[in-house]
Each structure stands twice: as C-alpha cells, then as structure tokens.
Coordinates of C-alpha atoms in Angstrom, one line a residue:
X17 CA 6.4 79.4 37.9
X18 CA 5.0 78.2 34.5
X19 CA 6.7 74.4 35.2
X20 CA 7.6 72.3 37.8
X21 CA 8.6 69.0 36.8
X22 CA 10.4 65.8 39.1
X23 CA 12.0 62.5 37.7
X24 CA 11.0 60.6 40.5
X25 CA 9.2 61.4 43.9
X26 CA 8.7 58.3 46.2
X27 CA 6.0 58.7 48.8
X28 CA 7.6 56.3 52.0
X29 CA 4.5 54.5 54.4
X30 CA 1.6 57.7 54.0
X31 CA -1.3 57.8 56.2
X32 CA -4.1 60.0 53.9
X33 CA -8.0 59.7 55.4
X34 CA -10.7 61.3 52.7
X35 CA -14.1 62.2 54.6
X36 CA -16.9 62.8 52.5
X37 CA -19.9 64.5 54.4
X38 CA -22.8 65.6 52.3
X39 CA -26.3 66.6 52.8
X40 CA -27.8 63.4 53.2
X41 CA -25.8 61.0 56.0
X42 CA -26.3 58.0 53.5
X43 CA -23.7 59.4 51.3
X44 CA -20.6 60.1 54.1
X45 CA -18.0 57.6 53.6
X46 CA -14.3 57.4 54.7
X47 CA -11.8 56.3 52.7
X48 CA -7.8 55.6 54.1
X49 CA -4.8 54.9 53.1
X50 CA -1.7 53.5 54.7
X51 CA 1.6 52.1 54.3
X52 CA 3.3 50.8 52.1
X53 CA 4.9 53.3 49.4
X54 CA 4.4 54.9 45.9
X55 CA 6.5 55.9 43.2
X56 CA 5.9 58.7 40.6
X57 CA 7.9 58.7 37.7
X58 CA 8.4 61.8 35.6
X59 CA 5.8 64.1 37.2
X60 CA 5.1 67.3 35.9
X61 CA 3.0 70.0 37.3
X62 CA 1.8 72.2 34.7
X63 CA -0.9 75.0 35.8
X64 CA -1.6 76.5 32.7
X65 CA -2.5 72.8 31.2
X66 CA -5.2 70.0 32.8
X67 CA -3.5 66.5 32.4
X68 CA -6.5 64.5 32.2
X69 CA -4.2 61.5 30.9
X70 CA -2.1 60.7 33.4
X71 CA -2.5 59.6 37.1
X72 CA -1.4 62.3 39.9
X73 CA 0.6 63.8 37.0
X74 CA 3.4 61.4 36.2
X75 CA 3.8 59.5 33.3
X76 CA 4.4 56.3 35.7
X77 CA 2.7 55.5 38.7
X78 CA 3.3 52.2 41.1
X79 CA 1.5 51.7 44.4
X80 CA 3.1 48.6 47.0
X81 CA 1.8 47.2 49.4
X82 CA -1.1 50.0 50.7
X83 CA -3.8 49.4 52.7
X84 CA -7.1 50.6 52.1
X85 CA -10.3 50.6 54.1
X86 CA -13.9 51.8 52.7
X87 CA -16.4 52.6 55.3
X88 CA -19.7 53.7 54.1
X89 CA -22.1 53.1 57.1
X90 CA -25.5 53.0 55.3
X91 CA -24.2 50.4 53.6
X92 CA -23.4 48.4 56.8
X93 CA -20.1 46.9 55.5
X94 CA -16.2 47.5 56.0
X95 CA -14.2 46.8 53.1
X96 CA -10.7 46.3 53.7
X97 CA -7.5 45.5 51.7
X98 CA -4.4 45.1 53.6
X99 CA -2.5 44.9 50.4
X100 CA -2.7 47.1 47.1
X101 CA 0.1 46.9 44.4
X102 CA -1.3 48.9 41.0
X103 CA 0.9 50.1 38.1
X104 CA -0.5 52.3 35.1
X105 CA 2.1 51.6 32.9
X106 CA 1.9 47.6 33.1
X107 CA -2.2 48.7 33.9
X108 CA -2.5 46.2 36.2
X109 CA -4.5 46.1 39.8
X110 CA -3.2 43.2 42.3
X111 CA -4.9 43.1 45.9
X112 CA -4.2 40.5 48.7
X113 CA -6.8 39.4 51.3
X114 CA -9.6 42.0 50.4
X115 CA -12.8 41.2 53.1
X116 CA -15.9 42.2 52.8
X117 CA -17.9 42.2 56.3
X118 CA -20.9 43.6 58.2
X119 CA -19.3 46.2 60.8
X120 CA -21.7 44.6 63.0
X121 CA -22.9 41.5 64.3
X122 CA -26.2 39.6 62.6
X123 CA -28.4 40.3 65.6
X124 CA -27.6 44.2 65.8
X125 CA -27.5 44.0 61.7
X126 CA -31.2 43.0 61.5
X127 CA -32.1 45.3 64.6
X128 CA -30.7 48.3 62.3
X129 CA -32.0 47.1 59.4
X130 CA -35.3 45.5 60.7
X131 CA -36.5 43.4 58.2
X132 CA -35.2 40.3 56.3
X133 CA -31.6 40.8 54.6
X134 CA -29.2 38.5 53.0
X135 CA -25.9 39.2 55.4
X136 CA -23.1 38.6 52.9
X137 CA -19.3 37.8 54.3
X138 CA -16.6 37.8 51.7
X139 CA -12.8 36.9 51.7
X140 CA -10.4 37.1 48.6
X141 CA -6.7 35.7 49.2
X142 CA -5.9 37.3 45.8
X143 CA -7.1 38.7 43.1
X144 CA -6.1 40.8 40.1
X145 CA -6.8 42.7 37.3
X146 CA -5.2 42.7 34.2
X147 CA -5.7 45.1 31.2
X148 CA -6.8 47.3 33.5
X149 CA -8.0 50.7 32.1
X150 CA -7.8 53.0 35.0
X151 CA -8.3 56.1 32.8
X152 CA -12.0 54.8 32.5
X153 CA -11.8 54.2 36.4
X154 CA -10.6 57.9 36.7
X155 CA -12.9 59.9 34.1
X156 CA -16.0 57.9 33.5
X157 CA -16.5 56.0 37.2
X158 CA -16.1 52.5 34.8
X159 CA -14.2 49.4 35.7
X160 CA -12.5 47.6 32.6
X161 CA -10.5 44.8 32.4
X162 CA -9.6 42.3 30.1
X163 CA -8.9 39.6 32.9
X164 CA -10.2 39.1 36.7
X165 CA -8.3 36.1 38.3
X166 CA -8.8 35.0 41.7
X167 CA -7.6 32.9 44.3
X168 CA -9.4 31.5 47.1
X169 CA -12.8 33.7 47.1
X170 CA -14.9 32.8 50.0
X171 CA -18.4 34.3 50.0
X172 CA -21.1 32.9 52.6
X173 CA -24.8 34.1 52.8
X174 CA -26.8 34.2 55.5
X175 CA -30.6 34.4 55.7
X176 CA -32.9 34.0 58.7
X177 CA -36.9 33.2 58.6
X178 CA -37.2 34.3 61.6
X179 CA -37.3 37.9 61.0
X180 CA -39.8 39.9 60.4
X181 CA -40.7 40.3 56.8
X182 CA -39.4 43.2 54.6
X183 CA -42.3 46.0 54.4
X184 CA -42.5 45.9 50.4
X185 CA -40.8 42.9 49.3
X186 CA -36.9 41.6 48.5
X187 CA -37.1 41.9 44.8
X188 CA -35.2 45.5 44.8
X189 CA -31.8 43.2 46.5
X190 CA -31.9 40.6 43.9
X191 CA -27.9 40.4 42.7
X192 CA -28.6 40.8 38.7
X193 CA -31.0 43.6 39.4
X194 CA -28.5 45.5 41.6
X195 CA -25.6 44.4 39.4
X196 CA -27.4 46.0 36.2
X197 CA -28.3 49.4 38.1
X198 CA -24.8 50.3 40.0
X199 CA -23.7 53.3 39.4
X200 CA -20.2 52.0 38.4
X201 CA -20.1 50.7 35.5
X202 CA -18.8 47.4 34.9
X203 CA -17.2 45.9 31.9
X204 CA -14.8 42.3 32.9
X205 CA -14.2 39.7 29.8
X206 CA -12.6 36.5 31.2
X207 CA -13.0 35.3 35.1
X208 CA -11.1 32.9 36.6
X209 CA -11.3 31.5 40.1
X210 CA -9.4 28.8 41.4
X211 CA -10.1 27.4 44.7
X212 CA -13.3 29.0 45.9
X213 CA -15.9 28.7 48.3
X214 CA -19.3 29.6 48.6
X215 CA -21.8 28.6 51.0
X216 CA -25.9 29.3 52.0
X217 CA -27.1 29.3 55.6
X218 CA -30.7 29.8 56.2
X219 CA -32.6 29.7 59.4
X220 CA -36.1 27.1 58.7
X221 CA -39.2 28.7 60.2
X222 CA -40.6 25.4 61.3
X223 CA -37.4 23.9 62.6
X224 CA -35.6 27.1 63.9
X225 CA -32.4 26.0 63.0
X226 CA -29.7 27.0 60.3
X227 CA -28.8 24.4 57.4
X228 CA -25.8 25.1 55.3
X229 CA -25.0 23.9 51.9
X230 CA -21.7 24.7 50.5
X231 CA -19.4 24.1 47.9
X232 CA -15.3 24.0 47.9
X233 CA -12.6 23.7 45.5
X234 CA -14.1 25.7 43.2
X235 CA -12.6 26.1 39.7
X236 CA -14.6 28.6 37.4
X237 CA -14.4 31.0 34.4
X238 CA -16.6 33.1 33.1
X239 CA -17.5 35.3 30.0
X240 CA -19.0 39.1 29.4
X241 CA -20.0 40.4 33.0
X242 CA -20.9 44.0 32.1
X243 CA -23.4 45.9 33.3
X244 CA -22.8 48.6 30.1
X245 CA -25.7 48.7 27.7
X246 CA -23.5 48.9 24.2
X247 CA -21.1 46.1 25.4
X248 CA -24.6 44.3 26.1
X249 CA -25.9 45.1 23.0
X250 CA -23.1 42.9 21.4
X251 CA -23.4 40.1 23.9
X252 CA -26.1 39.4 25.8
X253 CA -25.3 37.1 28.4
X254 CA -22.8 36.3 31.4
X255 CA -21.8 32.5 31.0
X256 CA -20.1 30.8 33.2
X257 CA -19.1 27.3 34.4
X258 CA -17.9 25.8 37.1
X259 CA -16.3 22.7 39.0
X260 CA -16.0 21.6 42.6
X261 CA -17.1 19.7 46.1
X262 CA -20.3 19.4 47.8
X263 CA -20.2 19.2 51.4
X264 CA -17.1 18.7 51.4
X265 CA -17.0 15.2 49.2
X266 CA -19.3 15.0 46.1
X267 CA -17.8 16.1 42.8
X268 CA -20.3 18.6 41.5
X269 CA -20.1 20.6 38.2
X270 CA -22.5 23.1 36.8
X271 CA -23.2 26.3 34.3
X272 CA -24.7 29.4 34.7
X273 CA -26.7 31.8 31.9
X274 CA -28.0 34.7 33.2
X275 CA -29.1 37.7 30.8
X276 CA -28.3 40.8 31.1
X277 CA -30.7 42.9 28.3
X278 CA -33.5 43.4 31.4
X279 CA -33.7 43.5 35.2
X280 CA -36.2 40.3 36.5
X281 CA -32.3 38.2 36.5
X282 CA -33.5 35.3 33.6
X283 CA -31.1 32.2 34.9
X284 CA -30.3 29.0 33.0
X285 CA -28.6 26.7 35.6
X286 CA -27.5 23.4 34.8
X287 CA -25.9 20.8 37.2
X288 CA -24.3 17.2 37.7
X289 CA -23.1 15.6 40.9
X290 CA -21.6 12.1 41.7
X291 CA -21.4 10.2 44.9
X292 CA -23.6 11.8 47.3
X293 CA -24.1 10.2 50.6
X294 CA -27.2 10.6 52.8
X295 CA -24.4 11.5 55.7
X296 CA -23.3 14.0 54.3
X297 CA -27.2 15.7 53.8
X298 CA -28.6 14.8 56.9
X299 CA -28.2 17.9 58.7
X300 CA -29.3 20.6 56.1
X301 CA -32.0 18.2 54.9
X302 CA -33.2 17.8 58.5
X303 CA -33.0 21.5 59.1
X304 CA -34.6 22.7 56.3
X305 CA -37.0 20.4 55.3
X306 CA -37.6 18.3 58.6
X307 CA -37.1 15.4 57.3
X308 CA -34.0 12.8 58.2
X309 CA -32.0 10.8 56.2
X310 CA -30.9 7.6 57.8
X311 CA -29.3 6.1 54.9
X312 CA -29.2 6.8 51.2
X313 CA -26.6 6.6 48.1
X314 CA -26.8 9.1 45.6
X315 CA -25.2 8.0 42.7
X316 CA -25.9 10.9 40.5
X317 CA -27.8 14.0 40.0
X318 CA -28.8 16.2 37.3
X319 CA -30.6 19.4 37.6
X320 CA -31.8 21.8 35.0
X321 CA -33.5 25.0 36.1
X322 CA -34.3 28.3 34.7
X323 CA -36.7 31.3 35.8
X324 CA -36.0 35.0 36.9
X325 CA -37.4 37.3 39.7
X326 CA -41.0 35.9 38.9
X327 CA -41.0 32.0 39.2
X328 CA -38.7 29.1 38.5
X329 CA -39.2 25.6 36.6
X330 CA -37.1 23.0 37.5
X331 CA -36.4 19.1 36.1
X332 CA -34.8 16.5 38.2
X333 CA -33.1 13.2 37.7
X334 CA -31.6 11.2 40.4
X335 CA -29.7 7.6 40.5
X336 CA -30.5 6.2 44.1
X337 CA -30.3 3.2 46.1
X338 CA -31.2 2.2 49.9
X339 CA -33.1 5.4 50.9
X340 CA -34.4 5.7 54.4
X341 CA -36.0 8.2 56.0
X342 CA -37.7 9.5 59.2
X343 CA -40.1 12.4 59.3
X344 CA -39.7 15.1 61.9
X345 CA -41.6 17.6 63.5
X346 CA -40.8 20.8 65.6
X347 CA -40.7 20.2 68.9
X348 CA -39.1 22.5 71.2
X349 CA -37.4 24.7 68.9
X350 CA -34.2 24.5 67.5
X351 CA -34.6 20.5 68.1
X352 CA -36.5 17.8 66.3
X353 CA -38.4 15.1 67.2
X354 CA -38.9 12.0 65.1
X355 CA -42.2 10.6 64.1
X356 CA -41.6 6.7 64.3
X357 CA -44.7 5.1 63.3
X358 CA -45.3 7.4 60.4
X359 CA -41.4 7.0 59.7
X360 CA -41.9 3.5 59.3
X361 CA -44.9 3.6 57.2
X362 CA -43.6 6.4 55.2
X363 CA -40.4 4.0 54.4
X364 CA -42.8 1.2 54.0
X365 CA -45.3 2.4 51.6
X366 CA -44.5 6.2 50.8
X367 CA -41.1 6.1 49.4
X368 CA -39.6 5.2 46.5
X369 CA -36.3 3.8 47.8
X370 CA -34.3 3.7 44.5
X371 CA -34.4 4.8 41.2
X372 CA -34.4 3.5 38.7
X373 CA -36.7 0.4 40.1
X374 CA -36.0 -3.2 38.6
X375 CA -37.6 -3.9 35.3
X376 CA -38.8 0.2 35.5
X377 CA -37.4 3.3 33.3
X378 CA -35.5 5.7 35.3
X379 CA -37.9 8.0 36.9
X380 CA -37.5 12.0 36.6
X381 CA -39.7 15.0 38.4
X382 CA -40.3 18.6 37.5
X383 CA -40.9 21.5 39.6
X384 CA -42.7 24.5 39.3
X385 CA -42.6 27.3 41.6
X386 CA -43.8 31.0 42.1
X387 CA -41.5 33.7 43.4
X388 CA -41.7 34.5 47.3
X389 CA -41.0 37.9 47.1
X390 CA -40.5 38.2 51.0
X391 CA -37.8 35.3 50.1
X392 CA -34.2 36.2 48.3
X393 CA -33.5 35.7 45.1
X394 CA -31.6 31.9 45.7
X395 CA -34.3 31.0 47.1
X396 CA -35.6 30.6 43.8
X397 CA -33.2 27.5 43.4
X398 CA -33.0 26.2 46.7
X399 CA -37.3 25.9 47.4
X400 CA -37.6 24.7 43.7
X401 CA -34.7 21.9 43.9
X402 CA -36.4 20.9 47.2
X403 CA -40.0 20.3 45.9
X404 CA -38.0 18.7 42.9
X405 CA -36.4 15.9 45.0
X406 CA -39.7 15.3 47.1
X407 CA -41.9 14.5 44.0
X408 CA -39.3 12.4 43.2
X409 CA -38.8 10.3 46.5
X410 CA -42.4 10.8 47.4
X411 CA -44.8 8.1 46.1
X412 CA -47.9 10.0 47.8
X413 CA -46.8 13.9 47.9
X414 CA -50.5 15.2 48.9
X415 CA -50.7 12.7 51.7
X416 CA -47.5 12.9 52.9
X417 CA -47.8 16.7 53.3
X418 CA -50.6 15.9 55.2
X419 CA -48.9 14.1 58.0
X420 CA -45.9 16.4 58.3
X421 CA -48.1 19.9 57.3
X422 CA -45.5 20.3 54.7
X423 CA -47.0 22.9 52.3
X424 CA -44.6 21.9 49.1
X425 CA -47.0 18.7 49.2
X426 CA -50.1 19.5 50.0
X427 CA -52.9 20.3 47.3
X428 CA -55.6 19.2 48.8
X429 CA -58.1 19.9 51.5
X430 CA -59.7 16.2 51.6
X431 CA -59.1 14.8 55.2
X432 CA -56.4 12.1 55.8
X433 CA -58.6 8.7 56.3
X434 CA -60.6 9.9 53.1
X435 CA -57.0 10.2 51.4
X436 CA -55.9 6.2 52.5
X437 CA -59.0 4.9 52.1
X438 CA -60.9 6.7 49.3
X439 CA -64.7 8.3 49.4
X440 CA -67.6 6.1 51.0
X441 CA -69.8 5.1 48.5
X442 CA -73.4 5.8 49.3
X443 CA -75.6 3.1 49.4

C-alpha cells in the first residue's frame, strides 16, 4: 500500500486517556479526551512521506464540543475544559468554562506542600483564540495568537501567614519570573476581557483572620505578552489597562507596565478610584491591619507604584472627609477587640480626618518598602499601599505604632511618655 487517502472520517463521542510515566514521578501526567466529535477532512496517509504540515493528516481538522482534563499531580492542580471547539483551517481555539483548581483542599494543600503557597482558583466562562498558529503549537511547543478574548475570568488568590515559612524564600513563584522561564513559549498580541473578577485573600498573623479585596466587572486589554526573547527584543513591555468595581461599588480604573527584558518582574502600576465608603473597607481593613473604620468617605484615590522582586516605592493621594477610627488588638484569635480610650484619643489628636484640610493644600504620602521574600510577590502592592494610606491618615506614625505594636509605624525605640511629652531637661 503506497496510499491510503479518506475524504471525510468523523470520529462520533471518543474516549482517548494519554499516560505519561517517566523516570522522575514529577513528570507523569494524564491527559483525556471525551465526547463530543471530530471531523477530518481529506486525510491522507502517506508512509513513504512525513506530513509535518497538517494536523492528524488531513488538510481540515474541526474538534466540537470535547472535553479535556490535565492532571499533572506535582503540580497540584486539575485543569479541566468541558468544552473544546478548534478548527485549523479558520485557526481558531474556542473553550467554554475551563477551571483551574487545587485537587485538594487548602489544609491538605499546605500539608503536602509544607510551606507558604499562593493557592490560585481560576474559572473562564469563555475564552478564545484567534489567529491561532497551531503548527507552532505542534512543532516548536509555542502558543501564538493574534487575539485572546475572554469572558468572565474569575481568578482568586489565597495566602495564609499562618504557615510556616518557605525554607529558601518565595521569589522562584513570582508570576513574571515563572511566566518568562515556562517552557512553552508564549507569544499573544491583543487581550481582551470583559467581565472579570479577581480577588486577594490573605490570613493577618496578628489578627488570624482572612481579608479580601476584590474587583468585578472588569473590562481590560492588553498588548505584547510574550515570553519569546526576539518578539521581546522588538517590544519590551506587556501594557495593559483596565476598568471595573471595588468591593463591589467603587469605580476603579488602573494600568499596568511590567517588563519583560529580565526576571526581578519591574511593575509600573497606576490607579484611580471614586466613591469609596468606609463600609465597604471595614472588614479587610480590620483584618489586615487591625484597625476599624467607623465612618469615612473616600472621594478619590490615586496611586502610583513601581518596584520589582526587590522593593517597591509607592505615592498616595486621597480626597477624604469624616474619618473615624478605632484601633484594635488581637484578642482571642480570629476576633478583635477594640481599644476605646486610645480610639478616642487617636480620633481626637492622631488623625487627620480629611484631606485636603480648610485653608491647607491637599496632602499626599509616599511609601517605600523592602521586599519580604517569605511574602508573595503582591504583597509588594498590598503592604506598600498600606503603609501609604497610614502616613497619610496618621498625624503621629512612630507613636501610633507604639500603642498598637504596628511595625509599618514604628521607627523608634524611645518609650511612649518620652514620645507625648518630650525628653526631661536636666537641671
């Protein structure tokens, strides 16, 4: 037989499971495929010939409605897609309600792992890709497209202080470090996302309890996310900008550089935000940074802040009115007790309770900050935005940290009646 050729075969709900077992157990995977149905349009089968330009030998190949499931247990995460439709002809990729989940639950998770790990969860109603060059996904392990659209991504993060610390540090999981050394290569021009979600939840070591901040109706594009040293060599940065909610009610908007010519993950973040009320912040705020808010309207926000693996700089300005606060400490773990006497003072003579003041310019703050590299890498934003927005509410930082032993406002080591009242003179 030199030939065998077929106009069309059609390949009705399959069921195909690929093991892979190597040496090392970190490398087995499974990969399965079922349902749905596939078409291959004039195939041809030619032994004495490699077809290297054509997928599973037709000139035509369309895949409905398949479902596929990746499980690679060293990596400790299922990925699943109920729903695949790809065609090399149009070369496009669409996928419905792809997740992306620990195969475990967070307390077994950290057991296995046994340090502190950012657990990621990720939903995608829809997504596709157009342009789509799956010879370069076939041949050279790369992922090209001209466009990635998506619609409703849901990613939430999860990070708890209450584990023990990683044995070496958390710099080797920061995302533009492990984006720039995967082994697929990655080459996407335009992103769009409509509808999206991301949120942060991170257990406090002093309060023991999780605060969340998260973002909805998210519209976004982006430019240039490659990870492929001569498309980088052309443009050296992944832009991208983005509108939505905070918390549910505050119209946010914000843009994001991050270079892509070295690994330490250089950031440019820039941000605006209307109409934020102290409601809305009280529980994060009181969970991770023991402090609560009993009234406050934010009128605006703008935040500029750029670092990389290595540190972060940060500057602040806030429109505020009516801002009341009461400090808390720890008491039984996960609740908090108030502090009322020092609340009251605090309010009294400790706070600036807007901004800008009458007949005063608008204040602004600045924040500097060192990485933790036992911390992930958004901490970078999160700690830095936080010891932003104290120096600016904060009339006395180094003696307020004093009373509430918070370490973002302490500098000194002078004792607290020597800090109200000043050194004795000597006589």
């Amino acid at each position: 037989m030199k030939q065998l050729l077929a106009g069309t075969i059609d390949i009705v709900s399959p069921d195909i499971t690929f093991k892979y077992v190597g040496l090392d157990e970190k490398d087995r995977f499974t990969t399965s495929l079922k349902g749905g149905k596939a078409q291959l349009t004039d195939w041809l089968l030619d032994p004495e010939k490699e077809d290297t330009m054509h997928l599973l030998l037709a000139q035509k190949v369309v895949i409905d409605s398949a479902s596929v499931v990746f499980d690679k247990r060293s990596m400790r995460y299922l990925i699943k897609a109920p729903n695949i439709c790809f065609n090399t002809e149009q070369h496009t990729l669409k996928v419905n309600g792809l997740g992306v989940h620990p195969y475990v639950n967070r307390e077994t998770f950290y057991k296995e792992v046994g340090h502190r790990a950012t657990i990621w969860n990720t939903d995608i109603e829809y997504f596709e890709l157009l342009n789509f060059n799956w010879l370069q996904m076939l041949h050279n392990q790369t992922l090209w497209a001209s466009h990635l659209n998506m619609s409703a991504p849901k990613m939430d993060l999860f990070f708890s202080y209450l584990i023990p610390s990683h044995p070496s540090n958390m710099i080797a999981e920061d995302p533009p470090r492990v984006f720039l050394q995967l082994p697929l290569k990655i080459c996407l021009g335009k992103i769009n996302v409509d509808k999206g979600h991301i949120g942060y939840t991170e257990v406090n070591e002093t309060s023991h309890r999780e605060g969340t901040i998260y973002f909805d109706g998210i519209k976004a594009t982006g430019d240039n996310l490659t990870n492929i040293d001569t498309v980088i060599e052309g443009k050296k940065q992944f832009v991208a900008s983005a509108e939505g909610t905070l918390l549910g009610r505050s119209k946010v908007n914000a843009t994001l550089t991050l270079t892509l010519t070295d690994l330490l993950g250089n950031f440019e973040l820039k941000g605006h935000a209307v109409n934020i009320s102290g409601q809305e912040l009280r529980d994060p705020v009181e969970a991770l940074a023991q402090v609560r808010i009993d009234s406050l309207n934010l009128k605006s926000m703008d935040l500029s802040i750029k670092g990389n693996q290595n540190y972060s700089e940060s500057k602040l300005g806030m429109n505020y009115t009516d801002l009341k606060l009461e400090l808390v400490r720890a008491k039984a773990p996960p609740t908090l007790k108030a502090k009322p006497v020092v609340s009251e003072v605090a309010s009294l003579l400790f706070l600036y309770k807007q901004n800008p003041e009458p007949s005063i310019a608008p204040r602004t703050s600045s924040a500097y900050m060192t990485r933790d590299e036992m911390a992930p890498y958004l901490s970078l934003i999160i700690k830095n935005m936080r010891i932003a927005i104290k120096e600016m509410v904060v009339k006395h930082p180094d003696l307020v940290g004093t009373v509430t032993n918070d370490k973002d406002l302490k500098s000194q080591k002078r004792g607290f009646l020597r800090r109200v009242f000043g050194k004795r003179k000597s006589k």
